[in-house]
Coordinates of C-alpha atoms in Angstrom, one line a residue:
X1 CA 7.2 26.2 20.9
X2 CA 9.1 22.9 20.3
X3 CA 11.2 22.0 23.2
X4 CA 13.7 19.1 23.2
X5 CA 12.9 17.2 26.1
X6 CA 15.2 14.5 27.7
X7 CA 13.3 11.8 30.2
X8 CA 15.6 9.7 32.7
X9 CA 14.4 6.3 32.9
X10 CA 11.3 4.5 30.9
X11 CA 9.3 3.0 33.7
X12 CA 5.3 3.8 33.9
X13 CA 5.1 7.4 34.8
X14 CA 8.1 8.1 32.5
X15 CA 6.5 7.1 29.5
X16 CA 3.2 8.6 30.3
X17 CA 4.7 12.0 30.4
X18 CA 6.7 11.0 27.4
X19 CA 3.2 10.8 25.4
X20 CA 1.7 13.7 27.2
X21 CA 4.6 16.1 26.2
X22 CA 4.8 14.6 22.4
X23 CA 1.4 15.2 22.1
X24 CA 1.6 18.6 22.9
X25 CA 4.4 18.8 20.0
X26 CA 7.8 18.5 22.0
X27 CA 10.9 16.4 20.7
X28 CA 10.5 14.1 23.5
X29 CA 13.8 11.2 24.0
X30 CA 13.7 8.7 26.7
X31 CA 16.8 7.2 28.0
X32 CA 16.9 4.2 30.0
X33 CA 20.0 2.7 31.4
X34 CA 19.0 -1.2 31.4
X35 CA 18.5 -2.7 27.6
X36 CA 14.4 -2.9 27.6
X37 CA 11.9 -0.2 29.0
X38 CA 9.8 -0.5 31.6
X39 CA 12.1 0.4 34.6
X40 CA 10.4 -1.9 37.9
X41 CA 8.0 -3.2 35.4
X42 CA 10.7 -5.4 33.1
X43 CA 10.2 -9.3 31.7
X44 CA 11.6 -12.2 32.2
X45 CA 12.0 -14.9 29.8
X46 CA 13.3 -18.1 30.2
X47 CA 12.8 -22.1 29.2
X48 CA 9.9 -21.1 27.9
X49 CA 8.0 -19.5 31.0
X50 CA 7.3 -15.5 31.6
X51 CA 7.5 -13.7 34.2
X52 CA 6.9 -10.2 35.2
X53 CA 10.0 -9.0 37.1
X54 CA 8.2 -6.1 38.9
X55 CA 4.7 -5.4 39.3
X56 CA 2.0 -8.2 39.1
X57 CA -1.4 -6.9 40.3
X58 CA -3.3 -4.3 37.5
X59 CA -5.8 -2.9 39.7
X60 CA -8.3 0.7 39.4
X61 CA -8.7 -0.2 35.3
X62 CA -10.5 3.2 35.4
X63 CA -7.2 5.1 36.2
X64 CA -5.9 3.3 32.9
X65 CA -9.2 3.5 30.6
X66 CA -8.8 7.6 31.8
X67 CA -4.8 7.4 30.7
X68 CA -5.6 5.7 27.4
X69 CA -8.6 7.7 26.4
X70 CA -6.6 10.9 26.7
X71 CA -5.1 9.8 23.6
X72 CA -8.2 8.7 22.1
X73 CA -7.7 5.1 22.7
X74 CA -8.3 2.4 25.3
X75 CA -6.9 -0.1 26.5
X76 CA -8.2 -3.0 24.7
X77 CA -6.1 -1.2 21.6
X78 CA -3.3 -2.3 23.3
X79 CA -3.6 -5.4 25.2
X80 CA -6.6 -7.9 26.3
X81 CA -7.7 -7.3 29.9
X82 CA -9.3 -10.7 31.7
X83 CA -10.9 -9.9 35.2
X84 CA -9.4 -12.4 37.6
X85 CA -12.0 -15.2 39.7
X86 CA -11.2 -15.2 42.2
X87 CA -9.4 -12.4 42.6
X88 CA -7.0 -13.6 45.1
X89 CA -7.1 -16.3 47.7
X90 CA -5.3 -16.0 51.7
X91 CA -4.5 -18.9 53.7
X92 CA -3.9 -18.5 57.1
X93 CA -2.1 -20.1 60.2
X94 CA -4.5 -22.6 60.5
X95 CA -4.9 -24.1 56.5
X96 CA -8.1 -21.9 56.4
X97 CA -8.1 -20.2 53.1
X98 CA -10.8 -17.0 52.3
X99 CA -11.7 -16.7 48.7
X100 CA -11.8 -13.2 47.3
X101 CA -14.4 -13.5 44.1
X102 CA -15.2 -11.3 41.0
X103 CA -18.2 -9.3 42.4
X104 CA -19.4 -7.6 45.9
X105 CA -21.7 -10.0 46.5
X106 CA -19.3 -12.9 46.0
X107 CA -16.9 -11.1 49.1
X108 CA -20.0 -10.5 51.5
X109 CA -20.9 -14.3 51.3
X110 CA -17.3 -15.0 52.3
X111 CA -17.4 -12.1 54.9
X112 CA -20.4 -13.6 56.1
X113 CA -19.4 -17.2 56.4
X114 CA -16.2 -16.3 58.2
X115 CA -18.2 -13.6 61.1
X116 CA -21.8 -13.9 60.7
X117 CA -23.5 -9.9 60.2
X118 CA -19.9 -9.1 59.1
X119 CA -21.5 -8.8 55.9
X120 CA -23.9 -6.4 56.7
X121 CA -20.7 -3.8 58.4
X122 CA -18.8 -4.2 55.3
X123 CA -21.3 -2.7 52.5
X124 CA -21.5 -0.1 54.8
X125 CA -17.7 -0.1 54.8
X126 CA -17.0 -0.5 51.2
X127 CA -20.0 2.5 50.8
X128 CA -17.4 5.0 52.7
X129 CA -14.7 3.3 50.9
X130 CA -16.3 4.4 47.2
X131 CA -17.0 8.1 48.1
X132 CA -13.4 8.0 49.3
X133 CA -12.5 6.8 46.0
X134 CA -14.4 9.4 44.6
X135 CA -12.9 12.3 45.9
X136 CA -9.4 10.7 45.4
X137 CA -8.8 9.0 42.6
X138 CA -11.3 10.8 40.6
X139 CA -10.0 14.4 41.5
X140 CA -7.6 14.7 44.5
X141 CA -4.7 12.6 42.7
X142 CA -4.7 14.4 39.7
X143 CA -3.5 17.8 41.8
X144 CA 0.8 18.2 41.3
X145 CA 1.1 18.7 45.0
X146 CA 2.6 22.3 44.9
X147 CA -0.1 23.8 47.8
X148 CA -1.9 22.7 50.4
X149 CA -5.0 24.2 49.2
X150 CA -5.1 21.5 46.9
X151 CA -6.3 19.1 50.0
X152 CA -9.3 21.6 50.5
X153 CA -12.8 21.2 49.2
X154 CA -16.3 20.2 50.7
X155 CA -16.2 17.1 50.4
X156 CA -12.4 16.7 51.8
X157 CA -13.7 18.9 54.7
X158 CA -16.8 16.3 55.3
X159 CA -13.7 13.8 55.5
X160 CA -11.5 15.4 57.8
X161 CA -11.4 13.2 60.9
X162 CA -10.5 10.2 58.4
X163 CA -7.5 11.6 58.1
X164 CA -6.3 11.8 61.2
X165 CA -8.0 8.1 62.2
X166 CA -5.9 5.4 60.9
X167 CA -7.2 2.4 58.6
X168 CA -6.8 -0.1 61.2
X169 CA -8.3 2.0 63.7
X170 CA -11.2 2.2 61.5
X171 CA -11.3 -1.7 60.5
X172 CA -11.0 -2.8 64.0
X173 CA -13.4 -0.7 65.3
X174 CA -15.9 -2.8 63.2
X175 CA -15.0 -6.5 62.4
X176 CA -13.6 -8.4 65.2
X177 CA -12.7 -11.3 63.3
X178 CA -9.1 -11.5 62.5
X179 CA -8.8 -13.3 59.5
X180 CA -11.2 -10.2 57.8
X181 CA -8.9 -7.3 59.5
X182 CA -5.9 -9.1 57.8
X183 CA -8.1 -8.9 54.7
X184 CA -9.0 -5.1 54.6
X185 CA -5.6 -4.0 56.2
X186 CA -4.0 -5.6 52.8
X187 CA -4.7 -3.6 50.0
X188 CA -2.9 -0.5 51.9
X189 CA 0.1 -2.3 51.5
X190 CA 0.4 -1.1 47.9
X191 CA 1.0 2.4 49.9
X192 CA 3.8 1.3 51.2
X193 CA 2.4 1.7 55.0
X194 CA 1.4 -0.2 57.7
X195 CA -2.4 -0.2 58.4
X196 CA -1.9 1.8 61.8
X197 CA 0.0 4.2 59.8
X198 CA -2.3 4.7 57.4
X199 CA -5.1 7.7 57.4
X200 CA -8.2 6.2 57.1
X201 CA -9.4 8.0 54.3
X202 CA -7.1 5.6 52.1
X203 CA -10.0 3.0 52.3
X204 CA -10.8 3.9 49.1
X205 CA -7.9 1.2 48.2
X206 CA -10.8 -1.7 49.5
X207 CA -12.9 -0.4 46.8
X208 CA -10.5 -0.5 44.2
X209 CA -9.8 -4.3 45.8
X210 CA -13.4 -5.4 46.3
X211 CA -15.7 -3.4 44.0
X212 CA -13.2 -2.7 41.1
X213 CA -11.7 -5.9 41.0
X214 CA -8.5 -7.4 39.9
X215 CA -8.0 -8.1 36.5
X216 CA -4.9 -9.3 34.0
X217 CA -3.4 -8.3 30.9
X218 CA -2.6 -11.4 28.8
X219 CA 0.9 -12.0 28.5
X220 CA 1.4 -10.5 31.8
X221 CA 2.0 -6.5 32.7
X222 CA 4.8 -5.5 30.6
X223 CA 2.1 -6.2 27.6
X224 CA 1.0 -2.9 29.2
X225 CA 4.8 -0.9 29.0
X226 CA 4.7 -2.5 25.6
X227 CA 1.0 -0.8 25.0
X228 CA 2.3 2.9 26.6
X229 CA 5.4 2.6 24.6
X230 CA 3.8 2.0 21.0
X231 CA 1.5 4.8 22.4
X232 CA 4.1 7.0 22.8
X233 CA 6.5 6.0 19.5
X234 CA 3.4 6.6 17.3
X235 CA 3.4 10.3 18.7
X236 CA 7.0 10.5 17.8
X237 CA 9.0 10.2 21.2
X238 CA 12.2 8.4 20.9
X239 CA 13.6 5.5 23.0
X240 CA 17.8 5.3 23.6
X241 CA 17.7 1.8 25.8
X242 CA 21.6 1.2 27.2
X243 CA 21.7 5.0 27.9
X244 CA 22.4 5.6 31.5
X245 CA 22.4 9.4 32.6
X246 CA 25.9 10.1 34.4
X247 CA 25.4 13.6 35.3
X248 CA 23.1 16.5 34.5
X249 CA 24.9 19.5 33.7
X250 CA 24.5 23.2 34.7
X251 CA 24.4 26.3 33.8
X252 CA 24.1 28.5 36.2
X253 CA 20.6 27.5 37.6
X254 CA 19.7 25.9 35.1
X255 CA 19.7 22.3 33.8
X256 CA 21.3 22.5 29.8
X257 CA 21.9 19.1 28.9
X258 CA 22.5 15.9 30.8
X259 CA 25.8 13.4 30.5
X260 CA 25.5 9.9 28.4
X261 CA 28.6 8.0 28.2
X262 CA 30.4 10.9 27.8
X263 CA 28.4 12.5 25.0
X264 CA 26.6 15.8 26.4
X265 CA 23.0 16.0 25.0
X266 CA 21.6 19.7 25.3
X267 CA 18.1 19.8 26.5
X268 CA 15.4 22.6 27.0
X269 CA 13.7 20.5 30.0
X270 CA 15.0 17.4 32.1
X271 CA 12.2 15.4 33.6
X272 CA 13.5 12.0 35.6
X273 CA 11.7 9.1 36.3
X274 CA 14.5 7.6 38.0
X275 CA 14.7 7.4 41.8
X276 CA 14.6 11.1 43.3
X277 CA 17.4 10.6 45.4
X278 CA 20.0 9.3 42.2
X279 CA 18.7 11.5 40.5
X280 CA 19.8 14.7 42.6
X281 CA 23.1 13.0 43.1
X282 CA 23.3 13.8 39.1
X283 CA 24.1 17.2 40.8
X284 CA 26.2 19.5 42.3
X285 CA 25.6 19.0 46.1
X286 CA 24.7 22.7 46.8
X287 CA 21.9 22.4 44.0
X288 CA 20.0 19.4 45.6
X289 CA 16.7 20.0 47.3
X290 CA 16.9 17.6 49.6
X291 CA 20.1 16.7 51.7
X292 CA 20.8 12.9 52.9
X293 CA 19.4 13.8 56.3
X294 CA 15.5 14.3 55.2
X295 CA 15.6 10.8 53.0
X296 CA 17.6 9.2 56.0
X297 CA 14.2 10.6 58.4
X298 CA 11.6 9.2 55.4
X299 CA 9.0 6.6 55.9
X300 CA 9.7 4.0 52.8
X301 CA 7.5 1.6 51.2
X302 CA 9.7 -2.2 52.0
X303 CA 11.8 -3.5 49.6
X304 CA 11.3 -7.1 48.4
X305 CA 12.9 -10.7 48.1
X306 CA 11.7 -12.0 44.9
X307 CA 11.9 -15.3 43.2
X308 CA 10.7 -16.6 40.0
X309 CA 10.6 -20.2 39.7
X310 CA 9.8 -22.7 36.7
X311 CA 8.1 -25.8 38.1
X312 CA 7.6 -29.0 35.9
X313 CA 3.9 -29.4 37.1
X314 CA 0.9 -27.6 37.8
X315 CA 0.4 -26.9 41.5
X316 CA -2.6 -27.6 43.6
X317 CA -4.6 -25.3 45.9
X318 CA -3.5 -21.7 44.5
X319 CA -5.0 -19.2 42.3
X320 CA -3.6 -16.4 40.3
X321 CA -2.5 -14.7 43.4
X322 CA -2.1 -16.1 46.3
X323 CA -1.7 -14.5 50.0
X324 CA 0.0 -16.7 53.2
X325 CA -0.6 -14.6 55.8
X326 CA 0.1 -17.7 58.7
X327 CA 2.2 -15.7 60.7
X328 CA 2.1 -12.9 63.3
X329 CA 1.8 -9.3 60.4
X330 CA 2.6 -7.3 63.4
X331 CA 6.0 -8.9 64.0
X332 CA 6.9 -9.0 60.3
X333 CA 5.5 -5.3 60.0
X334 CA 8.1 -4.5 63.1
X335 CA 10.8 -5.9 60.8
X336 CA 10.0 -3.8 58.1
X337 CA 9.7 -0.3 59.7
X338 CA 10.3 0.1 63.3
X339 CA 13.2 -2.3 63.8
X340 CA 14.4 -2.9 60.1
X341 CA 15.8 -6.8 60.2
X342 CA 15.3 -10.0 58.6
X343 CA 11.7 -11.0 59.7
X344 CA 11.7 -14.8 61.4
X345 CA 8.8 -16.4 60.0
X346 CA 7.9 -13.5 56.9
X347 CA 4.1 -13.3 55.7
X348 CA 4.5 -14.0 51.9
X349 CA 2.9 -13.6 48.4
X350 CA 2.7 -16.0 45.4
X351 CA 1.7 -14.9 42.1
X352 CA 1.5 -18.0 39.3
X353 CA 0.0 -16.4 36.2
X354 CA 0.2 -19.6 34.2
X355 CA -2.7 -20.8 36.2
X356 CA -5.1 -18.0 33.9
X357 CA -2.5 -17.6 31.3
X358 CA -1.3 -20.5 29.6
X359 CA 1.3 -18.6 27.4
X360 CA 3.0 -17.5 30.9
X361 CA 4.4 -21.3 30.9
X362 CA 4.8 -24.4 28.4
X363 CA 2.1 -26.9 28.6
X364 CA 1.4 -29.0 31.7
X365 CA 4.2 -26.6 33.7
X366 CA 3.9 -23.6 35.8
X367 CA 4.5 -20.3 36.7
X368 CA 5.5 -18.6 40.2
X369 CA 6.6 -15.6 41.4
X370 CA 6.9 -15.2 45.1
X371 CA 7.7 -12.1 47.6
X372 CA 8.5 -11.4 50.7
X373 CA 8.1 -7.8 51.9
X374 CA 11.6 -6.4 53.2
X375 CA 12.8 -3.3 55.1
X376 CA 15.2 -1.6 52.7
X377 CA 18.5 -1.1 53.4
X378 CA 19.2 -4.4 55.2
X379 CA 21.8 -7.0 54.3
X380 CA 21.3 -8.9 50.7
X381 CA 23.3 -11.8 50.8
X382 CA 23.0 -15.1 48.6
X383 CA 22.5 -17.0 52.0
X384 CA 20.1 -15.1 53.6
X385 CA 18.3 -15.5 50.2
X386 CA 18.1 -19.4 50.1
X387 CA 17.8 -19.3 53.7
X388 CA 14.2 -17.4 53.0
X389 CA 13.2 -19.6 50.5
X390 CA 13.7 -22.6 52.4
X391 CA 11.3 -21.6 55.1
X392 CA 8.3 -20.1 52.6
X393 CA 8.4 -22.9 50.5
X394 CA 8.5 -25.7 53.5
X395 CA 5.4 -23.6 54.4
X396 CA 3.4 -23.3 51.2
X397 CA 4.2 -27.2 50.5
X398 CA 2.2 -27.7 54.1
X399 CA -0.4 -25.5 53.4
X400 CA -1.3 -26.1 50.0
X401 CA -0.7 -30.1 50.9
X402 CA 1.6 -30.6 48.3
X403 CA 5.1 -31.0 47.3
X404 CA 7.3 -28.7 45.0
X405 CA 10.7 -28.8 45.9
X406 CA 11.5 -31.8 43.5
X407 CA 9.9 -29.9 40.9
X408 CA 11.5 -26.6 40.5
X409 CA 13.6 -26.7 36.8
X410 CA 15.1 -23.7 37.8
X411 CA 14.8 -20.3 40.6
X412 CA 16.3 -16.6 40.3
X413 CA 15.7 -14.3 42.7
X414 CA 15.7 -10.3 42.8
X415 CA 16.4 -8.5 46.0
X416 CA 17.9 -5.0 48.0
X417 CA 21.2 -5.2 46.1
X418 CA 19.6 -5.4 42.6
X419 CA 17.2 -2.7 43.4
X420 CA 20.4 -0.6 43.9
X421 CA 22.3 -2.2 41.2
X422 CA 19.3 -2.1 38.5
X423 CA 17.0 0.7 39.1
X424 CA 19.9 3.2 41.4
X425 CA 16.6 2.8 43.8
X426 CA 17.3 4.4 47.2
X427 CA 18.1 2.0 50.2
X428 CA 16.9 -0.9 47.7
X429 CA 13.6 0.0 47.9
X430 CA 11.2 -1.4 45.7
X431 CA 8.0 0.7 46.3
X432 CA 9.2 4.3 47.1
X433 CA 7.9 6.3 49.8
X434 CA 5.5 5.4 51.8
X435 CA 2.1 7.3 51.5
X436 CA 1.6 8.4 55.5
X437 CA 0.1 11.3 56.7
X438 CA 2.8 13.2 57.0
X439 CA 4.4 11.6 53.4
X440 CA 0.9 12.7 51.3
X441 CA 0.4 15.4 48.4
X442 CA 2.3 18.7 48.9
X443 CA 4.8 17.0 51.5
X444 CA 6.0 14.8 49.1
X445 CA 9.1 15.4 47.1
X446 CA 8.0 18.2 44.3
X447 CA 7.3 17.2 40.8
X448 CA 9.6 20.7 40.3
X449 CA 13.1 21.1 41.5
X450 CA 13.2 24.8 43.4
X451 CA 17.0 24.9 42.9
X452 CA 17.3 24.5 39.3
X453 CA 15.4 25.5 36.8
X454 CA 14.4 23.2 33.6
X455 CA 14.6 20.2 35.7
X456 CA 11.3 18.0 36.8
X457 CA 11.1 14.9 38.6
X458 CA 8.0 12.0 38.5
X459 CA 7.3 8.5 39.4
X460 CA 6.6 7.4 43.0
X461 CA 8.8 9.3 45.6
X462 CA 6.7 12.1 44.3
X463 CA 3.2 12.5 44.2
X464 CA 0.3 11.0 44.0
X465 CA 2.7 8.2 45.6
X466 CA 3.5 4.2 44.9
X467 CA 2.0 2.3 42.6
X468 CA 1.3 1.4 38.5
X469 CA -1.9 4.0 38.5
X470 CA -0.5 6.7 40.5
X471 CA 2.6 6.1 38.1
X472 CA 1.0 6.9 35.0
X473 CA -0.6 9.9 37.1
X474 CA 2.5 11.3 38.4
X475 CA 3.6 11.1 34.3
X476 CA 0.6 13.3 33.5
X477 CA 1.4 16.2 36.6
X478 CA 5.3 16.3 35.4
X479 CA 3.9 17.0 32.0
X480 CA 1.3 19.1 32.9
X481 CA 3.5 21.5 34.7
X482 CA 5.7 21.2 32.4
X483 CA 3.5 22.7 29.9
X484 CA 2.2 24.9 31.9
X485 CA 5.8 26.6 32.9
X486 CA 6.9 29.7 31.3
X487 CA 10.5 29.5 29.9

């Protein structure tokens, strides 16, 4: 039967339900309150550079091959992947810098140079890491989180004590080195988590890092909204941009229609992309599954303080990505989670696509995005903002010996206030929740409201969790059980 289905919101796992449900024959409309799609994953364009507003880093290729080829298409039909060499570079406090390269052998050399027979403990690391990967991301993710029977098989069994040992219990129980803990403590960051907060069977996040590689769309990430989106016009769904969702009306328990500048559009099924919590406050209070009280007593992913800056050279010393982790991560993590603040001396990321891209900047210019990982919630001011900025970039001119002040053309930043203004995100938060034992599968929001009926919720405060993969994911569980549900 043909159901009219409204979508809040057009970032990743949006409009992978969208094609999901249009393929299954379903008038499918998307509406997105900001002017382009892509929620978190937006562009910006300016003086002839690019940048990628939101996400930067397209890693697991495999999750997106799998997303594509549900369709009978892959990626390539959509946008040219290059696999990044290195991968990513880290400096730390003392100007060292560790190389991350293309290929497993490449990272052991480096492993070994830095902690001789490190090399050795890390195959049999990254070993563990891949039959984690294997269970998770090739099965475990793809469940919609309504039991915990879904956590149960053999193999999750054999796995058992990982999940109550933590990732940097794990690491540090092997590598004493520093500099190579920071290393494989880092990818869990896309989790949203601190490493000793972490179950340990999420090491299957170094495989994706070290064995599956990084890699780059050219043109940046939105060339992959821009692929989803053709996906999912040529199946027929329909895009309203400057559509923001004001309220989703009732009746009775169920969801009928939903409010868009005062025009009421009647809908057979509401699924929202949009942050969880805004999205409920579309609601009558006594219809909300989840009062301010359990988000209040969540564990969430940071936010982030973002700039994107046009420089009138090209640097020295950096690489596609770039990691500065010269100052103490525990203090910064403390900042983030357990006393949320303004960290003193933040650990930082740089991202300067121009350096593989050229079209990313105009000729003999460059490129940079940088972040700094934020507690959400916190004060956003425009002070505190240059205030941040002057301290990273006194440090990356010092340890990538060069200077870049005198050579910005021009710097916007992005930070809690236009998380809340821009994407209704809850707290600012630019990530979601945070995927901790107690925040995993079937205790994560539902991908189904239990109060009202009709109404269906994806994206990352549900499951599989944060992230551009477990995005498109979470798009193919909403439709799934979606399909699935008997009206």
């Amino acid at each position: 039967m043909k159901r009219k289905v409204s979508i809040i919101g057009s970032g990743f796992a949006s409009l992978a339900a969208s094609c999901y449900l249009a393929k299954e024959g379903n008038d499918v409309h998307i509406y997105e309150k900001n002017s382009e799609v892509g929620g978190r994953a937006r562009q910006l364009k300016r003086e002839g550079f690019t940048f990628d507003i939101g996400p930067t880093w397209y890693w697991m290729p495999d999750v997106f091959e799998r997303f594509f080829a549900d369709f009978n298409k892959t990626p390539e039909d959509y946008y040219h992947l290059e696999k990044l060499n290195p991968a990513y570079q880290v400096y730390f406090e003392d100007g060292e810098k560790i190389t991350i390269g293309d290929t497993l052998e490449k990272i052991y050399h480096a492993f070994e140079a830095e902690e001789p027979g490190s090399s050795k403990k890390l195959k049999k690391f990254i070993g563990q890491a891949e039959e984690n990967y294997n269970i998770a991301i090739k099965d475990m993710v793809y469940r919609p989180g309504v039991s915990p029977l879904e956590l149960i098989s053999i193999e999750t069994a054999k796995k058992l004590g990982q999940f109550f040992s933590t990732i940097s219990r794990e690491v540090q129980k092997e590598f004493e080195n520093v500099k190579l803990v920071q290393i494989l403590e880092f990818p869990v960051l896309f989790l949203g988590a601190k490493a000793s907060n972490t179950p340990a069977f999420y090491s299957f996040m170094n495989y994706a890092d070290f064995a599956l590689g990084t890699w780059h769309p050219k043109g940046g990430m939105y060339e992959v909204i821009k692929g989803i989106k053709e996906l999912a016009e040529s199946l027929g769904v329909q895009i309203h941009t400057n559509s923001p969702v004001n309220k989703i009306n009732l009746n009775g328990d169920t969801a009928t229609s939903i409010m868009i500048n005062g025009e009421h559009i009647k809908s057979d099924i509401i699924l929202s992309g949009a942050d969880y919590h805004h999205t409920e406050s579309l609601l009558p209070e006594h219809k909300r599954q989840y009062p301010e009280k359990y988000w209040e007593k969540k564990t969430f992913a940071p936010s982030s303080l973002l700039f994107y800056i046009g420089f009138d050279k090209k640097l020295q010393n950096v690489s596609h990505h770039t990691l500065f982790f010269d100052t103490d991560f525990k203090k910064h993590a403390d900042a983030i989670y357990d006393n949320p603040r303004w960290p003193e001396n933040p650990l930082f990321y740089a991202s300067f696509p121009s350096v593989t891209d050229a079209g990313c900047a105009p000729e003999g210019k460059e490129c940079g995005i940088f972040l700094i990982p934020l507690a959400p919630g916190i004060e956003d001011t425009p002070e505190l903002r240059e205030e941040f900025f002057q301290k990273i970039i006194k440090r990356f001119e010092k340890l990538t010996k060069q200077e870049v002040k005198n050579n910005i053309i021009f710097k916007e930043s992005f930070c809690i206030n236009d998380f809340k203004s821009e994407y209704n995100s809850y707290k600012g938060n630019a990530y979601g929740l945070a995927n901790t034992l107690f925040q995993t599968a079937f205790l994560r929001p539902k991908l189904k409201s239990k109060k009202v009926h009709h109404l269906f919720f994806t994206g990352q405060l549900t499951v599989p969790g944060p992230g551009v993969p477990p995005s498109l994911i979470s798009g193919k569980l909403a439709a799934e059980l979606i399909q699935n549900s008997k009206f």
